[in-house]
Short mmCIF file of C-alpha atoms and ligand atoms in Angstrom, two decimals:
data_model
loop_
_atom_site.label_atom_id
_atom_site.label_comp_id
_atom_site.label_asym_id
_atom_site.label_seq_id
_atom_site.Cartn_x
_atom_site.Cartn_y
_atom_site.Cartn_z
CA MET A 37 -40.45 6.57 -18.06
CA LEU A 38 -39.03 7.09 -14.56
CA LYS A 39 -36.37 4.42 -15.20
CA LYS A 40 -35.33 6.14 -18.45
CA PHE A 41 -35.00 9.47 -16.64
CA LYS A 42 -32.93 7.84 -13.88
CA THR A 43 -30.64 6.26 -16.48
CA PHE A 44 -30.25 9.66 -18.18
CA LEU A 45 -29.40 11.35 -14.87
CA GLU A 46 -26.92 8.62 -13.93
CA HIS A 47 -25.27 8.95 -17.32
CA PHE A 48 -25.24 12.75 -17.12
CA PHE A 49 -23.73 12.82 -13.64
CA GLY A 50 -21.33 9.96 -14.31
CA LYS A 51 -22.98 7.58 -11.83
CA GLN A 52 -23.35 4.66 -14.19
CA PRO A 53 -22.22 1.31 -12.85
CA PRO A 54 -18.49 0.94 -13.55
CA ALA A 55 -17.34 -1.06 -16.57
CA TYR A 56 -15.20 -3.88 -15.21
CA LEU A 57 -12.22 -4.92 -17.31
CA SER A 58 -11.54 -8.29 -15.76
CA GLU A 59 -11.97 -10.59 -12.78
CA LEU A 60 -9.29 -12.47 -10.89
CA VAL A 61 -10.06 -15.47 -8.71
CA GLY A 62 -7.64 -15.24 -5.79
CA LYS A 63 -7.05 -17.50 -2.81
CA GLN A 64 -9.49 -15.50 -0.66
CA ALA A 65 -11.95 -13.91 -3.05
CA THR A 66 -12.76 -12.78 -6.57
CA TYR A 67 -11.34 -9.38 -7.39
CA ARG A 68 -12.59 -7.00 -10.07
CA PHE A 69 -10.57 -4.47 -12.04
CA ARG A 70 -11.67 -1.21 -13.60
CA GLU A 71 -10.33 2.21 -14.56
CA ALA A 72 -9.93 4.68 -11.70
CA THR A 73 -12.00 7.87 -11.59
CA THR A 74 -11.71 11.03 -9.50
CA SER A 75 -14.58 9.65 -7.35
CA ASP A 76 -12.11 6.99 -6.13
CA ILE A 77 -9.65 9.46 -4.58
CA LYS A 78 -11.09 9.38 -1.04
CA GLU A 79 -10.93 5.58 -1.07
CA LEU A 80 -7.42 5.64 -2.62
CA LEU A 81 -6.19 7.81 0.25
CA ARG A 82 -7.70 5.34 2.75
CA LEU A 83 -6.01 2.47 0.93
CA GLU A 84 -2.62 4.23 0.91
CA LYS A 85 -2.82 4.57 4.71
CA VAL A 86 -3.44 0.81 5.00
CA ILE A 87 -0.46 0.03 2.77
CA TYR A 88 2.00 2.67 3.99
CA SER A 89 1.47 2.55 7.80
CA GLY A 90 -0.81 5.59 7.97
CA GLU A 91 1.10 7.65 5.38
CA THR A 92 -0.28 8.92 2.06
CA PRO A 93 2.71 9.24 -0.31
CA TRP A 94 0.29 10.56 -2.94
CA THR A 95 -2.02 13.33 -1.70
CA LYS A 96 -5.41 14.21 -3.19
CA SER A 97 -3.72 16.83 -5.40
CA ALA A 98 -1.12 14.29 -6.59
CA PHE A 99 -3.93 11.94 -7.72
CA LEU A 100 -5.80 14.82 -9.40
CA PHE A 101 -2.60 15.94 -11.15
CA GLU A 102 -2.12 12.42 -12.56
CA PHE A 103 -5.77 11.86 -13.52
CA TYR A 104 -5.81 15.16 -15.45
CA SER A 105 -2.29 14.85 -16.91
CA LYS A 106 -1.86 16.05 -20.51
CA HIS A 107 0.30 12.98 -21.16
CA PRO A 108 -1.55 9.81 -22.12
CA HIS A 109 -2.10 7.84 -18.93
CA LEU A 110 -4.05 4.94 -17.49
CA TYR A 111 -4.98 4.39 -13.83
CA LEU A 112 -6.56 1.13 -12.72
CA VAL A 113 -8.08 -0.03 -9.43
CA CYS A 114 -8.85 -3.45 -8.00
CA GLU A 115 -12.08 -3.85 -6.03
CA LEU A 116 -13.36 -6.37 -3.55
CA ASN A 117 -16.99 -5.89 -2.47
CA GLU A 118 -16.83 -2.24 -3.62
CA SER A 119 -13.76 -1.50 -1.48
CA LEU A 120 -10.47 -0.77 -3.19
CA VAL A 121 -7.65 -3.21 -2.48
CA GLY A 122 -5.10 -2.04 -5.07
CA PHE A 123 -4.26 0.55 -7.68
CA ALA A 124 -1.64 1.17 -10.35
CA GLY A 125 -0.92 3.63 -13.09
CA ILE A 126 1.22 4.49 -16.07
CA ARG A 127 2.03 7.72 -17.90
CA LEU A 128 3.41 7.69 -21.44
CA PHE A 129 6.31 9.90 -22.56
CA GLY A 130 6.91 9.22 -26.24
CA ILE A 131 8.12 5.65 -26.60
CA ASP A 132 8.48 5.07 -22.85
CA GLY A 133 5.67 4.10 -20.52
CA HIS A 134 6.47 5.08 -16.92
CA ILE A 135 4.84 3.14 -14.08
CA THR A 136 4.04 5.97 -11.68
CA ASN A 137 2.52 3.95 -8.85
CA ILE A 138 1.47 0.45 -7.91
CA ALA A 139 0.27 -0.75 -4.53
CA VAL A 140 -1.82 -3.61 -3.16
CA ASP A 141 -3.37 -3.95 0.32
CA PRO A 142 -1.02 -6.30 2.29
CA HIS A 143 -4.04 -8.53 3.13
CA HIS A 144 -4.48 -9.18 -0.59
CA GLN A 145 -0.88 -9.41 -1.83
CA ASN A 146 0.69 -12.52 -3.42
CA GLN A 147 -2.49 -13.47 -5.25
CA GLY A 148 -1.70 -12.05 -8.66
CA ILE A 149 -3.27 -8.56 -8.36
CA GLY A 150 0.05 -6.74 -8.89
CA THR A 151 0.91 -8.96 -11.84
CA TRP A 152 -2.51 -8.32 -13.42
CA PHE A 153 -2.00 -4.56 -13.09
CA MET A 154 1.49 -4.68 -14.60
CA GLU A 155 0.50 -6.92 -17.51
CA GLU A 156 -2.51 -4.72 -18.32
CA LEU A 157 -0.53 -1.47 -18.14
CA ILE A 158 2.30 -2.94 -20.23
CA ALA A 159 -0.12 -4.30 -22.86
CA ASN A 160 -1.77 -0.87 -23.15
CA ALA A 161 1.59 0.90 -23.44
CA LYS A 162 2.68 -1.54 -26.14
CA ALA A 163 -0.57 -0.98 -28.04
CA CYS A 164 0.21 2.78 -27.94
CA GLY A 165 3.64 2.21 -29.54
CA CYS A 166 5.84 2.23 -26.43
CA GLU A 167 9.17 0.42 -26.74
CA THR A 168 10.19 0.53 -23.07
CA ILE A 169 8.55 0.52 -19.63
CA SER A 170 10.37 2.27 -16.81
CA LEU A 171 9.90 2.74 -13.07
CA GLU A 172 11.72 3.74 -9.90
CA VAL A 173 11.80 1.68 -6.74
CA ARG A 174 13.41 2.32 -3.34
CA VAL A 175 16.77 0.56 -3.02
CA SER A 176 15.45 -0.89 0.27
CA ASN A 177 12.29 -2.34 -1.36
CA ILE A 178 13.80 -5.72 -2.19
CA ASP A 179 10.40 -7.50 -2.50
CA ALA A 180 9.16 -5.06 -5.14
CA GLN A 181 12.50 -5.31 -7.02
CA ARG A 182 12.14 -9.11 -7.15
CA PHE A 183 8.52 -8.71 -8.34
CA TYR A 184 9.67 -6.39 -11.16
CA ARG A 185 12.61 -8.67 -12.12
CA HIS A 186 10.20 -11.58 -12.50
CA LEU A 187 8.20 -9.39 -14.88
CA GLY A 188 11.30 -8.81 -17.03
CA PHE A 189 12.60 -5.52 -15.63
CA GLU A 190 16.33 -4.90 -15.31
CA ALA A 191 18.12 -2.52 -12.97
CA LYS A 192 19.56 0.43 -14.92
CA ARG A 193 21.07 2.93 -12.48
CA ILE A 194 20.83 4.37 -9.00
CA LYS A 195 19.26 7.82 -8.60
CA ALA A 196 20.90 9.31 -5.52
CA ASN A 197 18.58 10.87 -2.89
CA TYR A 198 15.57 10.29 -5.16
CA TYR A 199 12.99 10.04 -2.34
CA GLN A 200 12.74 13.49 -0.79
CA GLU A 201 11.23 12.65 2.59
CA ASN A 202 14.19 10.49 3.75
CA GLY A 203 16.81 11.02 1.03
CA GLU A 204 16.74 7.33 0.05
CA ASP A 205 18.25 6.34 -3.29
CA GLY A 206 15.96 5.13 -6.08
CA LEU A 207 16.72 2.25 -8.41
CA ASP A 208 15.78 2.92 -12.04
CA MET A 209 14.42 -0.24 -13.70
CA ILE A 210 13.52 -0.78 -17.33
CA LYS A 211 11.84 -3.42 -19.48
CA GLN A 212 12.26 -3.58 -23.26
CA LEU A 213 9.01 -4.39 -25.08
C1 LIG B 247 4.87 -4.89 -5.14
C2 LIG B 247 3.37 -5.22 -5.04
C3 LIG B 247 2.59 -4.16 -5.82
C4 LIG B 247 3.09 -6.59 -5.65
O1 LIG B 247 1.68 -6.80 -5.62
P1 LIG B 247 1.05 -8.27 -5.43
O2 LIG B 247 -0.40 -8.17 -5.67
O3 LIG B 247 1.49 -8.84 -4.16
O4 LIG B 247 1.74 -8.99 -6.68
P2 LIG B 247 1.50 -10.50 -7.18
O5 LIG B 247 0.61 -11.21 -6.25
O6 LIG B 247 1.08 -10.42 -8.60
O7 LIG B 247 2.97 -11.06 -7.14
C5 LIG B 247 3.70 -11.09 -5.92
C6 LIG B 247 4.30 -12.45 -5.77
O8 LIG B 247 3.28 -13.39 -5.52
C7 LIG B 247 3.39 -14.46 -6.44
N1 LIG B 247 2.02 -14.87 -6.79
C8 LIG B 247 1.23 -14.32 -7.72
N2 LIG B 247 0.05 -14.99 -7.77
C9 LIG B 247 0.12 -15.95 -6.83
C10 LIG B 247 -0.76 -16.96 -6.40
N3 LIG B 247 -1.96 -17.11 -6.94
N4 LIG B 247 -0.35 -17.78 -5.41
C11 LIG B 247 0.87 -17.61 -4.84
N5 LIG B 247 1.76 -16.68 -5.22
C12 LIG B 247 1.39 -15.87 -6.20
C13 LIG B 247 4.10 -13.88 -7.63
O9 LIG B 247 4.79 -14.89 -8.32
C14 LIG B 247 5.02 -12.89 -7.02
O10 LIG B 247 6.23 -13.46 -6.62
P3 LIG B 247 7.59 -12.59 -6.81
O11 LIG B 247 7.41 -11.30 -6.00
O12 LIG B 247 8.63 -13.49 -6.27
O13 LIG B 247 7.69 -12.28 -8.27
C15 LIG B 247 2.92 -5.29 -3.55
O14 LIG B 247 3.78 -6.13 -2.84
C16 LIG B 247 2.83 -3.94 -2.84
O15 LIG B 247 1.83 -3.23 -2.95
N6 LIG B 247 3.86 -3.59 -2.08
C17 LIG B 247 3.81 -2.37 -1.25
C18 LIG B 247 3.84 -1.13 -2.11
C19 LIG B 247 5.06 -1.14 -2.99
O16 LIG B 247 6.16 -1.48 -2.57
N7 LIG B 247 4.85 -0.73 -4.26
C20 LIG B 247 5.91 -0.65 -5.23
C21 LIG B 247 6.55 0.68 -5.16
S1 LIG B 247 7.84 0.87 -6.38
#
């Protein structure tokens, strides 16, 4: 009886154990992937600081804006021992799926986490009828550009002064599905 009540409460307050989508056996550990929720935001901000030298390019309100967007969207996280080590997301605009963010803790890069995120987001966009996937990347972020090229993205055009905080140009990349 008590157990049933607990289960009801957990369901009601959204505290059910998360539904994992997949596991990935990396060089160091086994990672688990699931959809992000608003309860992850505190941990996402911590993770951003690890990845971006103490900066949080996306604030709490930026995450909330995305998670409650009217456009179809999907945000995923990667967990190791209940800590987040990566996240990525996509927002759909008609027949284009736009990768809005992707980042992996430097201690856990080059093990396939980023590729898993991209393949999952792309497969979902395709299933929703998207014909292209787009993204922007800093012109200075050569590693990420190579990563995207290996996934089939092509450079389209430069967006001058795209990144507001330092006026850096953005490179528009696109993949046909
Ligand atoms: C770009 C980024 C998301 C890639 O994430 P990642 O988890 O390192 O990605 P992967 O491990 O899937 O792939 C990275 C490389 O490792 C290689 N790799 C993948 N699995 C591997 C494995 N098991 N063993 C060895 N190498 C592997 C991939 O082939 C890939 O090589 P490539 O870059 O030459 O294509 C990550 O570097 C990152 O967070 N960077 C900082 C934030 C950033 O720049 N975000 C993008 C903003 S536009």
